[in-house]
Short mmCIF file of C-alpha atoms and ligand atoms in Angstrom, two decimals:
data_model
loop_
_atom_site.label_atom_id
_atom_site.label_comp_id
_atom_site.label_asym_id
_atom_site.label_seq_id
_atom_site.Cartn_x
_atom_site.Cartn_y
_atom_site.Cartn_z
CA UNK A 1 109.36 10.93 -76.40
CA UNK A 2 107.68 12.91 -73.85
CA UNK A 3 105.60 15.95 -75.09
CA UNK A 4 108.00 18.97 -72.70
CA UNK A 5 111.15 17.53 -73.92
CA UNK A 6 112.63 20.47 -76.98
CA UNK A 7 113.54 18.99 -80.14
CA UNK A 8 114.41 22.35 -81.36
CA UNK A 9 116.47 25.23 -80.04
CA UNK A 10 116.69 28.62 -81.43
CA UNK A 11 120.30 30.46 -80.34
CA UNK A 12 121.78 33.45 -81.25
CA UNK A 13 125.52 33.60 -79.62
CA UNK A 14 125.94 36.84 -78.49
CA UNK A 15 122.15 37.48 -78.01
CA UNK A 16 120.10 39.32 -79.87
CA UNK A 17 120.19 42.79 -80.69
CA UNK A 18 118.40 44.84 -82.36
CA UNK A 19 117.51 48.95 -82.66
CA UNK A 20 114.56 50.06 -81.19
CA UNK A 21 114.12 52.55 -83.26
CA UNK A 22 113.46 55.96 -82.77
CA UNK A 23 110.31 56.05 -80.96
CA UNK A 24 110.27 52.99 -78.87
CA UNK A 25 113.85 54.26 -78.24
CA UNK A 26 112.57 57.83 -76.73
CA UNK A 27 110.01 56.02 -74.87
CA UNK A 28 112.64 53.72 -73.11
CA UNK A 29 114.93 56.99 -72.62
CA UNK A 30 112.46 58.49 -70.58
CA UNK A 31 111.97 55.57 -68.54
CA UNK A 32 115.10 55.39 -67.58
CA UNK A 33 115.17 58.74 -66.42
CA UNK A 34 112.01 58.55 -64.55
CA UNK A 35 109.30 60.12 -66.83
CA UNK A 36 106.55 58.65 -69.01
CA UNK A 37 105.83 60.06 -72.59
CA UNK A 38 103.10 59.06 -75.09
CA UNK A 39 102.88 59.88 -78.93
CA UNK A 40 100.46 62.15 -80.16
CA UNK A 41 99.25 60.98 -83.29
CA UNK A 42 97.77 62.76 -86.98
CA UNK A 43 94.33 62.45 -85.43
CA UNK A 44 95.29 64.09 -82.00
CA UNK A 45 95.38 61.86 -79.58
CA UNK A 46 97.95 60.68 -77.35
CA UNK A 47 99.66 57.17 -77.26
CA UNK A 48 100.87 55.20 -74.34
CA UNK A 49 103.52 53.38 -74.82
CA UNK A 50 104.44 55.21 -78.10
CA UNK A 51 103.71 53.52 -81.36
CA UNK A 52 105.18 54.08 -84.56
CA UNK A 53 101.68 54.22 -86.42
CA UNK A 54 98.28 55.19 -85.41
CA UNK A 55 97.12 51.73 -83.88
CA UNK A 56 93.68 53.03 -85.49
CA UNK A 57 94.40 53.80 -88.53
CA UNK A 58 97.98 53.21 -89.47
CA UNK A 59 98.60 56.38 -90.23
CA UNK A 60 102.11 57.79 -88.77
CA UNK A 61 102.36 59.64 -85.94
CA UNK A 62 103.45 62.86 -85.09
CA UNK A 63 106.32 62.79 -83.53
CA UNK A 64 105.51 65.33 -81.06
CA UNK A 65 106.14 63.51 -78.05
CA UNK A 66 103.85 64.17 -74.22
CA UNK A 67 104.81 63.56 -71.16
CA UNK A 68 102.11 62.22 -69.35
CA UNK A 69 101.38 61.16 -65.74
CA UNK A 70 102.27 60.49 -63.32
CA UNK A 71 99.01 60.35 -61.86
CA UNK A 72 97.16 57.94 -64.01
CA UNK A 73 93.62 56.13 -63.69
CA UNK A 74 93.16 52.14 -63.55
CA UNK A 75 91.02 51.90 -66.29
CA UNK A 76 90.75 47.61 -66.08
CA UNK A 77 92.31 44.80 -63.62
CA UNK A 78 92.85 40.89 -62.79
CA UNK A 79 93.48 40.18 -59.28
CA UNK A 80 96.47 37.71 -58.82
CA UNK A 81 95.73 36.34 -55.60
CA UNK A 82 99.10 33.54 -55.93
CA UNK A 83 101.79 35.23 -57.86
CA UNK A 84 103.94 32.74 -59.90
CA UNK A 85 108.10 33.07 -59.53
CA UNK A 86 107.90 35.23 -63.04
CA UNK A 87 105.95 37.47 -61.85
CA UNK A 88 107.04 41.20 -60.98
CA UNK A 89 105.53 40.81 -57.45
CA UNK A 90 105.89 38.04 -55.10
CA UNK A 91 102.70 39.18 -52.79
CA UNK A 92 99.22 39.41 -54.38
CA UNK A 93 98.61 41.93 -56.97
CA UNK A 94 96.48 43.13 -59.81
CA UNK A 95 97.21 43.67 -63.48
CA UNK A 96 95.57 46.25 -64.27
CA UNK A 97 95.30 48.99 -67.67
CA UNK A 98 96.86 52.14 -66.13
CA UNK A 99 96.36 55.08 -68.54
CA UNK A 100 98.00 57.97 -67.38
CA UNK A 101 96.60 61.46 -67.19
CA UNK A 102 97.11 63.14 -70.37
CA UNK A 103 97.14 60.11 -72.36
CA UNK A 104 93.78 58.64 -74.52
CA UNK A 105 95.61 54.79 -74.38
CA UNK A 106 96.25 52.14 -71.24
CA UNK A 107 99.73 50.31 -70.42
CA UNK A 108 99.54 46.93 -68.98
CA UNK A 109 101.50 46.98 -65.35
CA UNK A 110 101.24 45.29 -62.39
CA UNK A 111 99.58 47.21 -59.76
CA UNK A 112 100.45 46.75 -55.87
CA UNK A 113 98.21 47.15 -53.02
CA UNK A 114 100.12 45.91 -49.97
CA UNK A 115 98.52 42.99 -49.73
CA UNK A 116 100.87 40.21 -48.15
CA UNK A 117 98.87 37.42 -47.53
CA UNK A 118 98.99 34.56 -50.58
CA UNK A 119 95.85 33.76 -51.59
CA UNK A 120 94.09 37.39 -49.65
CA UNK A 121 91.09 37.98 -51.85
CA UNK A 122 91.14 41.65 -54.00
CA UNK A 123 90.94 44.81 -50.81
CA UNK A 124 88.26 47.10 -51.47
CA UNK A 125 89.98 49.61 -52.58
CA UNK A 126 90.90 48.04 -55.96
CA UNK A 127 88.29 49.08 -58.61
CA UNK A 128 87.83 50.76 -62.32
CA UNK A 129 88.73 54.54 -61.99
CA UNK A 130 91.07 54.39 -58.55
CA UNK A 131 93.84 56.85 -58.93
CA UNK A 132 97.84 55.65 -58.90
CA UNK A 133 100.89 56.38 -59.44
CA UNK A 134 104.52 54.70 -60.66
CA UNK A 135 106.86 53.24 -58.26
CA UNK A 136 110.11 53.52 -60.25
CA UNK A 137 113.31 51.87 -58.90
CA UNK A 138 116.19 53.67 -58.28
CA UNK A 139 118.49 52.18 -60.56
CA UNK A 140 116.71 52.86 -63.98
CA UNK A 141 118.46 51.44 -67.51
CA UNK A 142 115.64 52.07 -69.83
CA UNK A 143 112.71 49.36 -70.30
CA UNK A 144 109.29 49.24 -68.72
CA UNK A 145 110.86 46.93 -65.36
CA UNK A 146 112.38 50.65 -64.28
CA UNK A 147 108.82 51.22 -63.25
CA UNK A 148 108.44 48.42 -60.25
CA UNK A 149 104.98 49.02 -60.38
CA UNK A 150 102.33 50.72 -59.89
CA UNK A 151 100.63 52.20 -56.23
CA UNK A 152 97.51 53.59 -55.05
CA UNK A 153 97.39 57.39 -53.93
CA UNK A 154 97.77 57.97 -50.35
CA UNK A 155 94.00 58.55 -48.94
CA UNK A 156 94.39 61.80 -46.39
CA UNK A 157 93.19 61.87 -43.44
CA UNK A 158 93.06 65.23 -42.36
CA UNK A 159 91.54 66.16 -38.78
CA UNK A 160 91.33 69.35 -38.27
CA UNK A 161 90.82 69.78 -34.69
CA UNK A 162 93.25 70.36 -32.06
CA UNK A 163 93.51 69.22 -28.75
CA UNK A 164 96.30 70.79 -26.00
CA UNK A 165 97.32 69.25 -22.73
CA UNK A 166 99.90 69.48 -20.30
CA UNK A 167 101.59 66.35 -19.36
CA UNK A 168 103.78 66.64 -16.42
CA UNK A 169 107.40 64.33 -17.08
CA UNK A 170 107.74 63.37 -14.29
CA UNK A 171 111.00 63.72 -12.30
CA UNK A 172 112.86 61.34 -14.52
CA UNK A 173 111.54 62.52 -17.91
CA UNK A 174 112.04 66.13 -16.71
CA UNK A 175 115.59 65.14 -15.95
CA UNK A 176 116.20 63.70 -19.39
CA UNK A 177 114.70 66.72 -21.17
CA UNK A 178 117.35 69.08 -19.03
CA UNK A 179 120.09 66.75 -20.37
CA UNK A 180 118.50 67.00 -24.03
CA UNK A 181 118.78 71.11 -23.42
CA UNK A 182 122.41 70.53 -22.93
CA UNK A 183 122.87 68.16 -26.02
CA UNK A 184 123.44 65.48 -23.48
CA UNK A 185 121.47 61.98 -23.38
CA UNK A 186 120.87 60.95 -19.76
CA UNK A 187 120.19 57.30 -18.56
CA UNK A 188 120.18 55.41 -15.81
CA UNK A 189 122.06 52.70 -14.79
CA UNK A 190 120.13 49.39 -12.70
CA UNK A 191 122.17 48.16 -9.30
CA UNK A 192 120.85 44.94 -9.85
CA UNK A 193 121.35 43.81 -13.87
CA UNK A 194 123.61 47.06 -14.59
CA UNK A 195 121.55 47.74 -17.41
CA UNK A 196 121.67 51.41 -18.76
CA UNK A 197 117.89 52.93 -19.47
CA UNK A 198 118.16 55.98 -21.77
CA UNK A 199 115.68 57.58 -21.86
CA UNK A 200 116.03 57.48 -17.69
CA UNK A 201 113.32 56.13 -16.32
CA UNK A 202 113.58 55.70 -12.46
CA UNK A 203 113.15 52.40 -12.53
CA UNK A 204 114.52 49.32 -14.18
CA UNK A 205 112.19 47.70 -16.19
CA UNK A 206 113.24 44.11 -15.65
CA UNK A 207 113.85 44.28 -11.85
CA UNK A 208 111.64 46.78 -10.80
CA UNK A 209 113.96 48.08 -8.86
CA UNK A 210 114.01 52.07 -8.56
CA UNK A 211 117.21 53.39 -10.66
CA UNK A 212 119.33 56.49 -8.91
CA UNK A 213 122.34 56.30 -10.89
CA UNK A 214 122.76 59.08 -14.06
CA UNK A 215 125.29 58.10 -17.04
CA UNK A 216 125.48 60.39 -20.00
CA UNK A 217 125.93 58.62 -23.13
CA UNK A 218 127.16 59.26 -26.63
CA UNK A 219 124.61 60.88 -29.25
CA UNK A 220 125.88 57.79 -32.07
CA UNK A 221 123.97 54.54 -32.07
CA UNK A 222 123.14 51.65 -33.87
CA UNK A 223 119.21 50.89 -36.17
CA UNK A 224 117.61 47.88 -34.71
CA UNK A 225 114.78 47.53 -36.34
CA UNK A 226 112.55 50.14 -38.69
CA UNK A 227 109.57 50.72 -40.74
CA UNK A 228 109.13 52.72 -44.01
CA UNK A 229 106.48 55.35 -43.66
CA UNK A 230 104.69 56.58 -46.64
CA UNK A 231 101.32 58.18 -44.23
CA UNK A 232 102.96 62.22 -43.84
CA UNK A 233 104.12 63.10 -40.52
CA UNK A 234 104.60 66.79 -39.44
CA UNK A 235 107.73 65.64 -37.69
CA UNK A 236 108.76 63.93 -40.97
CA UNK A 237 111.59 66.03 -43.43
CA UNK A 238 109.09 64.07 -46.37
CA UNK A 239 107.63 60.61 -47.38
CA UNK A 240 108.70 58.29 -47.54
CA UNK A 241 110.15 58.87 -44.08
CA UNK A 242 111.82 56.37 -41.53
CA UNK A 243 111.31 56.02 -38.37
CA UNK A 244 113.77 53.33 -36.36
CA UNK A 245 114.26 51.83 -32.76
CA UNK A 246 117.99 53.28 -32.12
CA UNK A 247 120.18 51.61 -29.83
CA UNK A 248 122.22 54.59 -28.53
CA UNK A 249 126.14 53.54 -27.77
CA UNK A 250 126.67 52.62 -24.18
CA UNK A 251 122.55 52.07 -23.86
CA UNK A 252 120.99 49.32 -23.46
CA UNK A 253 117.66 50.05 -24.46
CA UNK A 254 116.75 51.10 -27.82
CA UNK A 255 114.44 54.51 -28.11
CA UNK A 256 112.31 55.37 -31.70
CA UNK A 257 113.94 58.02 -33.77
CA UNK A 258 113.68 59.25 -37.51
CA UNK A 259 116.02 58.72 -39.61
CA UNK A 260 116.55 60.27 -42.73
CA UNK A 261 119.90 61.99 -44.66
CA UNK A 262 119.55 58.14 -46.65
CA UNK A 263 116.75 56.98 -48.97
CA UNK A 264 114.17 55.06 -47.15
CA UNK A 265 115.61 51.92 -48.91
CA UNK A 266 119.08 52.00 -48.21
CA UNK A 267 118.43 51.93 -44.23
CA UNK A 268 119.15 48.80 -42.72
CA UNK A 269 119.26 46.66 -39.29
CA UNK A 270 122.79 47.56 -38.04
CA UNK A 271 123.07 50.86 -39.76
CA UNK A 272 125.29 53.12 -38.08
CA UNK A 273 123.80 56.56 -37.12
CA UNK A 274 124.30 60.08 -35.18
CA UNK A 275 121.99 62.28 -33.66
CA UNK A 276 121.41 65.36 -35.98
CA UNK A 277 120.94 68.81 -33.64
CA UNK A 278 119.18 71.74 -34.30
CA UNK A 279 121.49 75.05 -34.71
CA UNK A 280 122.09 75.70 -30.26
CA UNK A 281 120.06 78.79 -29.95
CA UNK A 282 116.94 76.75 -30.92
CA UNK A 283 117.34 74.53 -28.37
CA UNK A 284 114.29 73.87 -25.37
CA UNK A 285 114.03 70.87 -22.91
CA UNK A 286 111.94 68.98 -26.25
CA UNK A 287 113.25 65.83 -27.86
CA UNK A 288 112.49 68.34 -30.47
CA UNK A 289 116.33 69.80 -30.35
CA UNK A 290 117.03 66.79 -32.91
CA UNK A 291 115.69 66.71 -36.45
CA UNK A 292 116.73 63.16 -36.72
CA UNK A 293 119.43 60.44 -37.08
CA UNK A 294 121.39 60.53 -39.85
CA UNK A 295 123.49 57.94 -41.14
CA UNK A 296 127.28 57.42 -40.23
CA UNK A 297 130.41 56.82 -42.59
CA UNK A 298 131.30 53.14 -40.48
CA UNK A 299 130.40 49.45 -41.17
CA UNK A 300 126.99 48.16 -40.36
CA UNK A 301 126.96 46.64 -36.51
CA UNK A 302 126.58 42.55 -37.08
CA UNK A 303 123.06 41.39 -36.41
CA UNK A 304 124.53 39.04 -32.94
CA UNK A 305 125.13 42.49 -31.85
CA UNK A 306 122.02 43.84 -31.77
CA UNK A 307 119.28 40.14 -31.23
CA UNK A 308 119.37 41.07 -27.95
CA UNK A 309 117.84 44.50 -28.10
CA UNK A 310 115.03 44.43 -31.01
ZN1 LIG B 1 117.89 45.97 -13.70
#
């Protein structure tokens, strides 16, 4: 008989259920609804994941229950350069001992760094006291998956200085910021391919032919493609923020907008969206009349529709 075959099984029909009791239980509670809390035990300190008894002593605990976090320290890690299918993370990632601030104990979790590449040796960045945070998912039904995992803090970069120039349009970019002042996008249309260009440029891109005539078309388009910032952006409502290639209706060009009015996840290739104005009387001759794109209430535009214009 070979040595992986089971000659036993172990079933319960039904599965198997039982009560976690009351402190595991408040533990996974606050999971679910997106906080972390420890145990403080007869002796003071604070325990993360909650225990029932003083792991040092056996003595039970308190009760009193802490939240803690979310900011917590790596206090430990193993690099994972080739994640197995089991694993919470199909890219490289650490495991690391997270304790979280306010807590005296770790929690095991995996820990990502954005590294993509299998096999990518551990970044720099990853060491004993770096400072991170939970990623928790947005559905949440109480166990210790509703954290995804865990993320470094966002090193700032903050320059101080500040540097003004004046850029002149150009007749064509001028012309486009007059139909912005109006509300209106303004493109041009090519007399060879019949291609529309919004913004207008004054020449077709793919000819090279000078373009002459205007077309207005409608503020609603279409995402092509987009990225997920999480870097802040003054121009950004907060971060995560999105920022997407838009493929205005009637254009055939697509022009980078933010998005937002939709968590960063839920925005897709083919997501329908409308410009968002500013309130009139704020209005200038500044792309800056729109806050952003915002998502509309109409199926998602096929991929075939938009290949040709990512
Ligand atoms: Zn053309």
């Amino acid at each position: 008989m070979s040595s992986s075959a089971p000659n036993h099984a172990l079933e319960f029909p039904g599965g198997y259920t039982r009560s976690v009791g009351p402190v595991i239980g408040r533990f996974l509670t606050e999971l679910r609804d997106g906080r972390l809390v420890g145990v403080r035990t007869a002796s003071g300190r604070v325990v993360v994941p909650p225990t029932e008894y003083d792991p040092e002593d056996g003595s039970a605990v308190t009760g009193e229950f802490v939240e803690v976090g979310p900011d917590c320290t790596v206090e430990s890690w193993s690099w994972v350069p080739r994640p197995r299918r089991s694993h919470p993370l199909q890219r490289p990632f650490a495991w690391a001992l997270i304790r979280p601030d306010g807590a005296d104990t770790a929690l095991l979790h995996a820990l990502d760094l954005g590294v993509f590449e299998e096999g990518a040796k551990p970044p720099r960045e990853l060491r004993t006291g770096m400072r991170v945070r939970p990623k928790w998912r947005s559905e949440r039904s109480g166990g210790i998956g509703d954290i995804e995992c865990f993320r470094p803090d966002i090193a700032m970069i903050n320059d101080s200085r500040r540097t003004e120039y004046h850029l002149p349009p150009g007749r064509a970019l001028e012309r486009f910021l007059e139909g912005i002042a109006e509300g209106r996008f303004l493109g041009h249309r090519c007399g060879v391919c019949g291609k529309v260009y919004v913004p207008l440029k004054g020449l077709c891109p793919v000819d090279g032919v000078p373009t002459t005539e205007e077309v207005e078309v409608r503020d609603t388009g279409t995402v092509t493609t987009f990225a997920v910032n999480n870097i802040p952006d003054p121009r950004a409502p907060e971060v995560p923020f999105v920022s997407a290639y838009i493929l205005l209706d009637g254009s055939d060009l697509a022009m980078l907008a933010l998005v937002a009015g939709v968590p960063a996840d839920q925005v897709r290739m083919g997501m329908r969206v409308r410009a968002e104005w500013r309130p009139r009387e704020e209005w200038g001759a500044t792309m800056a009349n729109i806050k952003w794109f915002a998502p509309l209430d109409e199926p998602d535009v096929p991929f075939a529709a938009i290949k040709d214009h990512l």
